[in-house]
Each structure stands twice: as structure tokens, then as C-alpha cells.
XYZ file of C-alpha atoms in Angstrom:
564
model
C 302.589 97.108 255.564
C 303.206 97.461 252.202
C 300.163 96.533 250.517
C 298.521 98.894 253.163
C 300.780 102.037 251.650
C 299.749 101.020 248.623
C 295.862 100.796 249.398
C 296.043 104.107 250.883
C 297.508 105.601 248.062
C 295.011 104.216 245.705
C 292.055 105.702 247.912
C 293.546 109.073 247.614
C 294.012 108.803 243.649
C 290.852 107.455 242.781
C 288.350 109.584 244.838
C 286.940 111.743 243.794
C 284.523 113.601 246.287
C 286.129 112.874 250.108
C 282.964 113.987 251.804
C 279.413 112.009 251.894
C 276.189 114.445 249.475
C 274.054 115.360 251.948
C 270.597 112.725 251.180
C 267.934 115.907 249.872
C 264.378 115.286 251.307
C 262.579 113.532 248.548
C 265.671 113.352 246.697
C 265.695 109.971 244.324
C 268.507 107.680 244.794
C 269.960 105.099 242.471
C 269.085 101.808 244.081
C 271.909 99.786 245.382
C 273.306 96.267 247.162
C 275.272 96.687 249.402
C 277.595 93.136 250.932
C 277.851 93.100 254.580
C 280.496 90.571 256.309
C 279.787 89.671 260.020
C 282.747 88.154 261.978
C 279.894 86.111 264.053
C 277.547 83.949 263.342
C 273.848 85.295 262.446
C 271.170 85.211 261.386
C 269.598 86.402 258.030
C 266.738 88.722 258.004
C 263.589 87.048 255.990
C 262.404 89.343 253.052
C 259.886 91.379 254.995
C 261.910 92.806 257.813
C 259.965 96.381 258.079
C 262.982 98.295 258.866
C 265.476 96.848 256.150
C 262.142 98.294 253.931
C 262.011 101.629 255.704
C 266.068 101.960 255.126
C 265.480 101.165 251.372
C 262.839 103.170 251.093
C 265.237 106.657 252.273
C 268.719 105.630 251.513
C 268.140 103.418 248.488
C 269.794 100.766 249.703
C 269.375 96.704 250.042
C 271.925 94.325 252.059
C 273.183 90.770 251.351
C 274.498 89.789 254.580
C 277.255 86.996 255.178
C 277.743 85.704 258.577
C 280.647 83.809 259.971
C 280.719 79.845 259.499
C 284.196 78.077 260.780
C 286.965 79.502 261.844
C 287.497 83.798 262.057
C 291.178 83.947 261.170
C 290.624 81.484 258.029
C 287.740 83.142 256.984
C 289.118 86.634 256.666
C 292.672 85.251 255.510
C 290.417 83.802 252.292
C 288.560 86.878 251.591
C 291.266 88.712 251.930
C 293.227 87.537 249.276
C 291.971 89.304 246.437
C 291.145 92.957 247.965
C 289.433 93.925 244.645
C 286.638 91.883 245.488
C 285.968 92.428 249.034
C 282.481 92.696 250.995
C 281.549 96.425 250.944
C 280.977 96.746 254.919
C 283.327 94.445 256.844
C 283.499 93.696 260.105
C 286.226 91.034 260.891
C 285.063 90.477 264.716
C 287.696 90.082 267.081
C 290.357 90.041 264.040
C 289.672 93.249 262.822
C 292.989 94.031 263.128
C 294.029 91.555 260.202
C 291.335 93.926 257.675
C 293.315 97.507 258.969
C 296.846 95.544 258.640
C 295.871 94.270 255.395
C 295.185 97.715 253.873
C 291.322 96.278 253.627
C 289.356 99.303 254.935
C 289.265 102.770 254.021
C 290.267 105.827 256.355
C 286.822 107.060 257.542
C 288.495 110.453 258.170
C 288.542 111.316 254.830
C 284.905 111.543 254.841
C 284.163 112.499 258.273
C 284.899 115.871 260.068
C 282.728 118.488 261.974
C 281.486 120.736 258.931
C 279.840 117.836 256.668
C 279.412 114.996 259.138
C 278.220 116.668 262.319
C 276.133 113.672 264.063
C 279.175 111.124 263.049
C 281.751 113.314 264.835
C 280.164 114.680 267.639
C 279.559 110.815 267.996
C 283.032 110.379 268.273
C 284.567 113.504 269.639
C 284.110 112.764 273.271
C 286.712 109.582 272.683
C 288.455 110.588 269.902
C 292.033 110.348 271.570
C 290.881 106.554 271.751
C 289.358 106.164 268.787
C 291.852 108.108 265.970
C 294.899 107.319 266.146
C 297.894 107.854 263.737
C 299.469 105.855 260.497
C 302.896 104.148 261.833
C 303.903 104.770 257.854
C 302.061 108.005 256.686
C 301.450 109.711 260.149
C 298.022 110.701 259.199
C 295.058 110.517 261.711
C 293.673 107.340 260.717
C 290.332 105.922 261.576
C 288.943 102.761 260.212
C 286.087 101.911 262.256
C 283.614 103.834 264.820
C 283.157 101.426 267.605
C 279.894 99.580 267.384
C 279.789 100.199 271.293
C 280.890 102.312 274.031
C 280.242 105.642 272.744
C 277.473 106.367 275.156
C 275.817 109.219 276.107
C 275.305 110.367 279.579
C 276.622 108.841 282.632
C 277.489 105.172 282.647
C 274.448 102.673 282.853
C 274.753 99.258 284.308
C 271.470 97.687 284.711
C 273.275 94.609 284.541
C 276.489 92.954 283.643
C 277.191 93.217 279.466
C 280.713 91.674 280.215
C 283.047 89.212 281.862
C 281.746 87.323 284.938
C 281.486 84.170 286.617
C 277.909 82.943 285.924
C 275.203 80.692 287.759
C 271.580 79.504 287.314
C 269.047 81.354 289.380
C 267.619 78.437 290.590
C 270.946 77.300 292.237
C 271.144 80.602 294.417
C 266.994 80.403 295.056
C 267.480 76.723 296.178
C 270.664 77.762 298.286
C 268.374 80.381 300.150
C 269.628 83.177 298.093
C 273.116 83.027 299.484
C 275.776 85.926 298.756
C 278.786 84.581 296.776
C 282.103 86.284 296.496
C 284.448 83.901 296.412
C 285.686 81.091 294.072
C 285.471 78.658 296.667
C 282.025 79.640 297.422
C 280.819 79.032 293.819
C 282.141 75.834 293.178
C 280.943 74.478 296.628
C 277.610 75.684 296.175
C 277.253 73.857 292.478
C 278.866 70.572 294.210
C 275.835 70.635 296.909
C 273.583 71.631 294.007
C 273.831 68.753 292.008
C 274.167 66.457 294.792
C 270.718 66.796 295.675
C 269.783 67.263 292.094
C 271.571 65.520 289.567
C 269.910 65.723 286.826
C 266.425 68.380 285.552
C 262.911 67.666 285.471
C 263.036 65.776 282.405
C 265.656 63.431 283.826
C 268.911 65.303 281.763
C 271.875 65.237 284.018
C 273.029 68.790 285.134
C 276.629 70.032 283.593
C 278.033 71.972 286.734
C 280.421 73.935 284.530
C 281.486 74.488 281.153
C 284.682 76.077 279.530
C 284.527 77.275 275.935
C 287.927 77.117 274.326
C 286.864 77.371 270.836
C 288.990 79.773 268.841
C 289.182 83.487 269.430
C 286.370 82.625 272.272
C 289.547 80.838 274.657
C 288.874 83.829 276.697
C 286.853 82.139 278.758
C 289.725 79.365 279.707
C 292.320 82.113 279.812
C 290.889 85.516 281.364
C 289.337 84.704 285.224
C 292.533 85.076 286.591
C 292.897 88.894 286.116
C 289.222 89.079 287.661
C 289.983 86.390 290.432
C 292.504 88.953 291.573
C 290.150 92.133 291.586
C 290.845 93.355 287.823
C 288.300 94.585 285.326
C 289.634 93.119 281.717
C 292.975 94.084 280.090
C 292.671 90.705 278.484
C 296.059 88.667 279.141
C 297.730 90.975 280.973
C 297.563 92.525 284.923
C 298.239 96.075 285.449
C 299.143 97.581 288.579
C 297.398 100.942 287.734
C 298.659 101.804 291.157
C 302.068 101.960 290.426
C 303.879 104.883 288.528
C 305.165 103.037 286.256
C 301.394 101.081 285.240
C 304.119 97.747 286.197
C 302.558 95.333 283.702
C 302.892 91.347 284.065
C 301.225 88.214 282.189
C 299.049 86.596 284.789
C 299.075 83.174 283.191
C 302.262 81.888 284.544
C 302.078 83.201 287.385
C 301.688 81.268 290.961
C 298.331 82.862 291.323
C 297.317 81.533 288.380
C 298.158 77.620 289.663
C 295.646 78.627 291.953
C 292.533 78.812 289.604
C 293.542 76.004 287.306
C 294.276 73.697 290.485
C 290.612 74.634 291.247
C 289.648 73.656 287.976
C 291.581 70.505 288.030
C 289.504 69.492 291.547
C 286.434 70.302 289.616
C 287.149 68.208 286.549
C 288.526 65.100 288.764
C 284.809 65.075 290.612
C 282.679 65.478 287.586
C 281.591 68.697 288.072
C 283.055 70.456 284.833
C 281.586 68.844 281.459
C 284.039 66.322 280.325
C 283.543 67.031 276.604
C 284.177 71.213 277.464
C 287.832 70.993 275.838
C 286.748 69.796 272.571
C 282.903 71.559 272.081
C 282.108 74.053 269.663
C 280.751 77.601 269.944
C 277.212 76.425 268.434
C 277.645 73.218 271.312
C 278.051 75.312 273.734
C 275.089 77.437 273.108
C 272.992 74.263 272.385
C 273.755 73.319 276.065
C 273.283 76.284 277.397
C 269.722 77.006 275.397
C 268.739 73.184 277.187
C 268.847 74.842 280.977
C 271.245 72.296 282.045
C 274.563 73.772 282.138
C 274.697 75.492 285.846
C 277.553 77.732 285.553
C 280.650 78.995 283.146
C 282.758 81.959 282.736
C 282.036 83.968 280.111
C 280.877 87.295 278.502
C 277.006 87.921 278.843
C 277.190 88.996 275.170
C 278.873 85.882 273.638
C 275.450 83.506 275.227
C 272.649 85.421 274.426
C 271.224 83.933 271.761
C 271.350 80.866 274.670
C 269.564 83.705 276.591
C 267.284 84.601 274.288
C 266.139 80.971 273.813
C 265.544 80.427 277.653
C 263.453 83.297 277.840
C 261.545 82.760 274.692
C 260.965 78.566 276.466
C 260.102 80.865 279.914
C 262.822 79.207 281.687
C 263.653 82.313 283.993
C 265.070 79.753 286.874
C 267.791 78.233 284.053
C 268.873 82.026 282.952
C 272.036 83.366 284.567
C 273.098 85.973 287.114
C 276.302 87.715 286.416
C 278.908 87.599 290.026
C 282.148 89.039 290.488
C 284.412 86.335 292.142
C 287.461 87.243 293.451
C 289.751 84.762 295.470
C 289.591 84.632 299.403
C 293.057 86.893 299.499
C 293.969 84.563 302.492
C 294.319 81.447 299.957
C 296.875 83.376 297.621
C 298.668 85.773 300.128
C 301.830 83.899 299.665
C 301.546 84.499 296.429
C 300.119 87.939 295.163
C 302.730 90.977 293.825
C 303.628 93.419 296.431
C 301.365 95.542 297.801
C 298.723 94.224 295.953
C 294.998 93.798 297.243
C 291.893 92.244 295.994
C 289.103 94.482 295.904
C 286.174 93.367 292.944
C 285.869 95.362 289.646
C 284.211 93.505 287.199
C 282.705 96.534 285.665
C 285.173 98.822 284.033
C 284.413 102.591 282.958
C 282.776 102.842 279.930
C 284.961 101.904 277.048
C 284.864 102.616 273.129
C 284.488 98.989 271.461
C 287.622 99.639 269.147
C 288.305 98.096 265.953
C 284.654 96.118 266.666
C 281.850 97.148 263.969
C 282.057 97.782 260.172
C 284.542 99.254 258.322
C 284.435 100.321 254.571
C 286.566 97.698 252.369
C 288.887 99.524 250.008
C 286.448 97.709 247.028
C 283.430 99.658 248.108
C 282.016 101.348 245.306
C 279.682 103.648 247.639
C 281.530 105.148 250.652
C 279.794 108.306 250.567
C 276.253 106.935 250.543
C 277.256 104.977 253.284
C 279.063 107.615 255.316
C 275.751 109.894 254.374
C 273.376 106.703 255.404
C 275.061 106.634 258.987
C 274.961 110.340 259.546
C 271.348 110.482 258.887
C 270.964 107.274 261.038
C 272.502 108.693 263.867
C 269.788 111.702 263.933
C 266.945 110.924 266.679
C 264.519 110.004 264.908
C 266.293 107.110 263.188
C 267.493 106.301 266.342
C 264.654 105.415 267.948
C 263.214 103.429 265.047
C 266.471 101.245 265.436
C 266.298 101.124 268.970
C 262.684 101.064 269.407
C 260.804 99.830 266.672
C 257.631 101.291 265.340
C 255.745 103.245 267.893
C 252.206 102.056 267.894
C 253.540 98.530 267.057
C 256.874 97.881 269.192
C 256.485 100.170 271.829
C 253.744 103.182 272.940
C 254.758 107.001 274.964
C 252.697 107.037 277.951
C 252.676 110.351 279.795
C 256.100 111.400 277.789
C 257.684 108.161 278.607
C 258.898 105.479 276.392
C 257.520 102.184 277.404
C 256.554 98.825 276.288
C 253.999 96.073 277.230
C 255.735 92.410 278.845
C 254.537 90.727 275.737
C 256.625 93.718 273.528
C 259.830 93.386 275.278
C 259.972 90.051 274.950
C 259.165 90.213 271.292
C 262.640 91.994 271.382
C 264.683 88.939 272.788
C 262.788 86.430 270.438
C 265.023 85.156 267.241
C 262.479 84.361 265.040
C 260.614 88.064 265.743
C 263.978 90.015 265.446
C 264.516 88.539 261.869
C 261.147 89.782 260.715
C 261.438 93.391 262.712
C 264.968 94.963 263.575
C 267.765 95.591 261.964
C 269.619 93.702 263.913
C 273.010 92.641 261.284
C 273.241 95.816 260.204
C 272.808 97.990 263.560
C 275.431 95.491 265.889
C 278.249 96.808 263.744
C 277.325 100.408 262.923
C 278.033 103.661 264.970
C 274.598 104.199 267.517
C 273.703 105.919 270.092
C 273.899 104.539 273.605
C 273.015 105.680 277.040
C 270.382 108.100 277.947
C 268.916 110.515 275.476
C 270.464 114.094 275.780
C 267.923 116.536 273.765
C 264.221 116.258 272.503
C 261.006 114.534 273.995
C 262.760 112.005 275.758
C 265.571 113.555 277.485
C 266.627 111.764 280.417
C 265.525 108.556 279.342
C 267.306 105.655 277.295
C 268.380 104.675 274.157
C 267.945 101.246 274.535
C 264.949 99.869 275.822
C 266.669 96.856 278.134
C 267.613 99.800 279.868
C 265.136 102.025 280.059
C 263.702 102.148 284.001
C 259.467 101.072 282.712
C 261.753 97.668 281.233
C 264.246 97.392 283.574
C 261.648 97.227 286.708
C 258.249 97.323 285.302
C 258.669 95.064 282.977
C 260.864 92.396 284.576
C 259.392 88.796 284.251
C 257.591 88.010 287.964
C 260.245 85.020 288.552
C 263.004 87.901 288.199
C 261.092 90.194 290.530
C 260.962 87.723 293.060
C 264.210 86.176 292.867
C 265.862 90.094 292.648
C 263.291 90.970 296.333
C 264.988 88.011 298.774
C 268.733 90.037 297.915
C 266.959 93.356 298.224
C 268.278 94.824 294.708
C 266.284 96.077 292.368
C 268.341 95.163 288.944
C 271.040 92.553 288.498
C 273.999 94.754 288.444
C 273.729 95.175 292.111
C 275.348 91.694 292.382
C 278.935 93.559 291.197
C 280.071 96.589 292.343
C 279.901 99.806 290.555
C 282.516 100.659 287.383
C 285.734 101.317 288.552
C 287.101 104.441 286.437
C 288.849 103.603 283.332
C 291.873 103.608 282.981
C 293.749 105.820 280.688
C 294.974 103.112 278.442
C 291.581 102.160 278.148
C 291.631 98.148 278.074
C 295.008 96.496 277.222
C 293.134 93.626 275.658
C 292.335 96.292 272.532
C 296.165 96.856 271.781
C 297.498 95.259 268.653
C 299.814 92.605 269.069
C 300.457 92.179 265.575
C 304.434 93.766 266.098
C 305.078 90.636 268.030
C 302.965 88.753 266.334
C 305.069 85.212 266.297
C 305.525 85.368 270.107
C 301.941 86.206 270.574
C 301.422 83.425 269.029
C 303.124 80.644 270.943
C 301.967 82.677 274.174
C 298.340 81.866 272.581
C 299.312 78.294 271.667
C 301.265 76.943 274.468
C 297.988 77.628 276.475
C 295.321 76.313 274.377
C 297.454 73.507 274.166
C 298.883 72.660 278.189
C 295.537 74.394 280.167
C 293.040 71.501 279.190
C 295.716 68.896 280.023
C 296.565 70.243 283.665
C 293.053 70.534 284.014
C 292.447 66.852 283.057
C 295.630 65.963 285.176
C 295.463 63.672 287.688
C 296.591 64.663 291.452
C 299.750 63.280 291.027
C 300.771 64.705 287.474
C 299.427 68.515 288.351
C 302.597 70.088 289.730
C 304.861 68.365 286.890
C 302.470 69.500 284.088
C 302.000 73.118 285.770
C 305.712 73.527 285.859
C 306.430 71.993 282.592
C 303.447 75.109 281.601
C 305.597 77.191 283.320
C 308.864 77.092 281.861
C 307.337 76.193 278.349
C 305.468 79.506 278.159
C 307.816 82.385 280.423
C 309.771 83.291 277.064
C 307.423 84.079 275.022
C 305.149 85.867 278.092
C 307.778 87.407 278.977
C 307.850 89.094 275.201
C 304.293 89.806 275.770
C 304.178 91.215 278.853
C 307.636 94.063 278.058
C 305.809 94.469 274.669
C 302.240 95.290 276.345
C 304.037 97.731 278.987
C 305.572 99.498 276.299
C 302.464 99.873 274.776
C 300.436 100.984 277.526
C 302.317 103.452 278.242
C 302.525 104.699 275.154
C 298.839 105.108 275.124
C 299.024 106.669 278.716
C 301.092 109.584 277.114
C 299.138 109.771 274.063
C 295.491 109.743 276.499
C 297.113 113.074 278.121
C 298.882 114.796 275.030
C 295.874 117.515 274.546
């Protein structure tokens, strides 16, 4: 804490002007390099990216971007030892709380406010009791970084499923008969009749039924399903009984709802079903087997697999791509067993939710806040927007009678690797404020930001196995397999709160679970209930830390949600 006093006061001696110039039509900029630090891996742009040109060619500016290779917390714990020489835009991923904690990122309110930054804050007014929040030392309004998502425009749109969900091949629900599947039960039986009438693909490559990544910060998809199992959008490792007065909070982890996921799991492993290698693969592993078409179903995030996405549409494998469900558990199997008064009902999708502390911040070594601050503003104005969004009209996309459209073979330009690296922006715009949503003014009103969900993409433009598959459920888009957002809560998503107070607990919570889940799941029949127990009592102190901690909290942001 103290070296972020100190940083802060620093910031306030040196600067000079606390408000971004205004970029003058015409008006000649110094030329400058600017270091950009992703907290994911990438991919670089090649040298003749069109729009990296087009931003040089207004703002001045050039990027040298550095993507994440090994592991997040060691990465940033290295570069943040000497915070003199710091990457100018950083964006430390899921440990962006480590950069703000560290004192690493400049306050963005001191060059942000309605008079000289209108597009910036009107882009964050509508959340701004989310998004600013106040100095524990100072008690100054402090904002380090506009979300990089979740600031949309418009009412909610979900086309399909951006977040957590239990995932499956299309071809395993087309050679089911296009069954509807709720339940957990349901899923793995349907993978266990899959693969015993088709063990292994065309080319003779035996099918993985399911995989679990456990790889660092990415153990999400070991630890979360529980909280969705039992109806629950995600508040990461927590369940909240928004019902209650008191928003009763509990870790779900240890609880006897929990033994009945990972006994599941443990059934699954035991017959060969779940890779036996899952516990020990990488992130780039992973995606490997996913890109190959043979892995038939995981839990995960859509975002964290689509570059595995991207590859199996690129390779046309539309039957080995993935449809999002939202299992819950058969409430007769854990009756016994669920809090009082508690019932399952699915929510998968949450209300739409500012992506905090996830984007670019400004290190406290940047040499160029203001042109920065003055480079988003002007980015944020329509027609940049579209450019980033859309591309190049003429080139990336055409109007046709007002509307915003593109041809099959343009949209799936968009989801190729090798074409994004040569024609968006795509480092740069992930972590920097944008529009989302539909478009409020102009031309285009009524229609959307981003092309994936625009209505002439959506459903004109949909490949003709998707068409098909989407015509024997009678939807029309692939969020219809989840029901519709569930309002958001006013603490937002408990998984965004920062632990860092009880950090050491946190922790062991973490620990004990990376370290006991993959060995009850490997357990044999006879050692399950020992090694669940053992779980048990090993990790109730330290969740029980947690889970008083993460009540406190959330109601703290409760009272804070309704203070104006």
C-alpha cells in the first residue's frame, strides 16, 4: 500500500496538464512507440496490418506488443519490480489487481471527466457506481481501467453464450436426434453412448469425451460448475442466496452438493471418458486438442477456446464446433442436500456486467497519458468505431439498403488468425474501452456494433451446417439453448471483488483445491469418501475465511450500488 501512496503522489507532482489536447484536424503529431502488455497469449500483428497504419497515420502512434508466455502471476511479479520501466499500456489479465495494488497504473480520473472527455465518460457513466470506486488510503474516486467489456449500449444481446457453460460437439446432439439436455446426468450419458458407437474420428483419432483445464488462473473450469449445477449465473467461488435479506453468502466447494459433481467426475474418469492427461495439460494443449475436433465436451468459457474455434471454422469443421448448455442438476439427486429453501432454476446468462479491472491501464512510467487518453476519446467516436468493428467498407463489409452486412466469405475472414493479423486491430482493441451493443445515433441506429451480432450475420450469414443443425430444435440462434439473462445483481459478480485483504487464506482456499480435486477425481471407488472428507476438513478454515470475507464485501457493494 505504500508504494501505491507513493506512486500516487508522484503522478500528482510531476504532471503537468491532467486533461488529454484535443487531436486538431490536420494537426501534426510527434511520432511515438507506444509498449503494450497483454495478460494472454497473442498474436503479433505482421507489418502491414491496415488499421495499425490508419491509427498511425491520425494519432501518431506505433505499438510493440508483448503477449503472455508462462505463468500470469510470475510474469507481472517480474515486470513489476522496477516500476520505472514498465510497459506503457498494461493489462495484467485476470491479475490486474496485482498492477492497481502495486501502485502500477495511473488514476484515469485525472484525465477523464464530462467537459474534456465527453465520449470516454458518457462511456462510462451508465456504470460508473461499478466502475469508480474510492482509494482505501486517499479516499479519492479512483479509476484505473475502463472495462474492455460490458459497457454496452442498448438492451442486452445474447445471440449466443460469451460465458460459462457446459459444452458439446454438434455432431453428438445431431447423431443423438437432436435431443434436449438439461441435466448433468443427461450430458455425460449421452457422450458415454456417443463414443461407444464411435470411438474414435474419421481419421481413426480416438475421441476425448471430456476435458478439464486446470492450468493456472484458468482452474475455473475444475472449480466453478458447481454454482451453475445449482441454477447460479457466476459469482466465481462463492453462492449467493440473492433471495435472502441478508444476500447469505457460502463457498460452494465444500459443500455436500459439491461431492455431488466431483463424484460424477470421478465415475467419468474411472470409465475413460474424461482425458487422462486433463490434470497435467497446458492452456496451448488444451487448445491443440480442441482445434483437432476430437475433444467432445468440457466446461469452460466460450471466450477462453476461441482461437480452438476459430481454427475449426477456418478447417470447416462446423459438426466438431460447440454448443453452449446450461446444466443444472436433476434437484431430485441433491434434495437432501441443497440450503433451505433453495431451488434450481437455470441462469447461465447473467445481466450485462462491466468487465472490471479487465483491459489496459496506463503504467505510472508512461510518458504519454494524454495522447493516449485523447487517442481513446477520438476512438470511441462512430466513425472509428466502425472501422474497429467493421473493417473497411468496400473491403470488409458493404451497406445494403442502410444496413450493415457482410458476404459468408467476409465474416469468416473475421474468425481467421492469419487474416486478423494482417486486418484488425485486434491486441490493441480487446483491452481498450469500445462500444458494444446496438448503435444508438447516426445511419445505423438500431443495428450492432459488432458484426457476430448483427441480425444479416447472425441468420443470414450462418454456415448451412449451423442452419440446419439450429432448424431440428426450432431456434433461430444458439442462445436459445439457455434461458434469457437473469437481472444482475447489485453486487454485480462476486468473482470481480478483490481478495487481496485476505490474501494468505485465499490462497490455501485456491491451493488446497488445485491440489485434492484431481486426486478425488482420480480416486478409486473405495478411496472417494476418505479423500472427499479429508478435502473437507482440509479446506473449511480457510473457506470459511473466504466465504465471511466475500459476504462482507458484497454487501458492502450492495450499499454502495444504492448510495445515489
Amino acid at each position: 500500500m505504500m508504494k501505491k501512496l507513493l506512486s500516487v503522489l508522484l503522478i500528482l507532482a510531476l504532471a503537468i496538464a491532467l486533461v488529454p489536447t484535443a487531436i486538431a484536424e490536420g494537426e501534426a503529431l510527434e511520432p511515438i512507440t507506444l509498449t503494450a502488455f497483454r495478460g494472454d497469449p497473442g498474436d503479433q500483428p505482421y507489418e502491414d496490418n491496415k488499421i495499425y497504419k490508419k491509427i498511425e497515420e491520425e494519432f501518431g502512434i506505433k505499438f510493440e506488443f508483448e503477449f503472455l508466455a508462462g505463468d500470469l502471476d510470475e510474469t507481472l511479479g517480474l515486470k513489476l519490480q522496477d516500476l520505472d520501466d514498465l510497459p506503457d499500456l498494461f493489462d495484467g489479465g485476470n491479475s490486474a489487481e496485482t498492477l492497481i495494488d502495486a501502485g502500477a497504473l495511473i488514476n484515469l480520473l485525472d484525465y477523464i471527466n464530462p467537459e474534456d472527455t465527453p465520449n470516454l465518460w458518457a462511456h462510462i457513466e451508465p456504470q460508473k457506481n461499478r466502475v469508480i470506486t474510492k482509494d482505501e488510503i486517499t479516499g479519492e474516486d479512483v479509476m484505473y481501467i475502463i472495462p474492455n467489456y460490458g459497457l454496452g449500449e442498448g438492451e442486452q444481446i445474447v445471440n449466443s453464450v460469451n460465458g460459462p457453460a457446459f459444452f458439446i460437439q454438434k455432431q453428438v446432439l445431431a447423431w443423438a436426434g437432436y435431443p434436449e439436455i438439461h441435466t448433468l446426468d443427461e450430458y455425460f450419458d449421452l457422450i458415454e453412448r456417443f463414443i461407444a458407437e464411435n470411438p474414435t474420428n474419421a481419421d481413426g483419432t480416438p475421441y476425448i469425451g471430456f476435458d478439464i483445464l486446470c492450468e493456472g488462473w484458468r482452474h475455473f473450469c475444475l472449480i466453478n460448475p458447481v454454482q451453475h449445477l445449482m441454477g447460479r449465473p457466476n459469482d466465481g467461488e462463492v453462492l449467493v442466496d440473492i433471495n435472502s435479506e441478508d444476500y447469505a453468502t457460502e463457498t460452494f466447494i465444500n459443500q455436500p452438493y459439491a461431492k455431488a459433481y466431483y463424484k460424477k467426475l470421478q465415475e467419468e474418469f474411472k470409465k475413460g471418458i474424461i482425458s487422462q492427461d486433463t490434470f497435467v495439460m497446458s492452456y496451448d494443449q488444451y487448445i491443440n486438442q480442441l482445434s483437432s475436433g476430437i475433444v467432445l465436451g468440457m466446461f469452460d468459457q466460450t471466450w477462453d477456446f476461441n482461437d480452438a474455434t476459430n481454427a475449426l471454422l477456418t478447417d470447416q469443421k462446423y459438426e466438431n464446433t460447440y454448443v453452449a448448455l446450461g446444466l443444472v442438476y436433476d434437484e431430485d439427486d441433491v434434495a437432501d442436500v441443497l440450503p433451505e429453501g433453495w431451488t434450481i432454476e437455470e441462469h447461465y446468462v447473467n445481466g450485462s456486467l462491466p468487465n472490471l479491472d479487465r483491459g489496459f491501464g496506463i503504467s505510472v512510467s508512461c510518458k504519454y497519458p494524454e495522447r493516449i487518453i485523447a487517442m481513446w476519446e477520438r476512438m470511441l467516436d462512430y466513425d472509428w468505431q466502425l472501422l474497429l468493428n467493421w473493417g473497411v467498407e468496400g473491403e470488409d463489409y458493404s451497406v445494403e439498403d442502410g444496413r450493415l452486412t457482410m458476404t459468408f466469405e467476409q465474416f469468416a475472414n473475421t474468425q481467421d488468425i492469419e487474416w486478423q493479423r494482417h486486418n484488425k486491430a485486434r491486441a490493441f482493441f480487446e483491452s481498450s474501452p469500445k462500444r458494444q451493443g446496438y448503435i444508438m445515433e447516426g445511419d445505423f441506429a438500431g443495428q450492432c456494433w459488432e458484426p457476430a451480432n448483427q441480425d444479416e450475420i447472425v441468420f443470414g450469414l450462418m454456415n448451412d451446417y449451423d442452419k440446419e443443425f439450429l432448424s431440428h430444435y426450432g431456434y433461430s440462434k444458439f442462445g436459445d439453448f439457455v434461458n434469457p439473462p437473469i437481472e444482475l445483481a447489485p453486487y454485480g459478480e462476486a468473482w470481480q471483488i478483490d481478495k487481496a485483504d485476505i490474501q494468505k487464506d485465499y490462497d490455501d482456499y485456491l491451493r488446497i483445491q488445485d491440489e485434492q480435486l484431481p486426486g478425488i477425481i482420480m480416486a478409486s471407488d473405495e478411496e472417494f469418501d476418505a479423500k472427499w472428507d479429508a478435502f473437507v476438513a482440509d479446506i473449511t478454515p480457510s473457506a470459511d475465511i473466504y466465504a465471511d470475507f466475500m459476504h462482507e464485501q458484497i454487501l458492502k457493494l450492495v450499499d454502495a450500488y444504492y448510495a445515489d
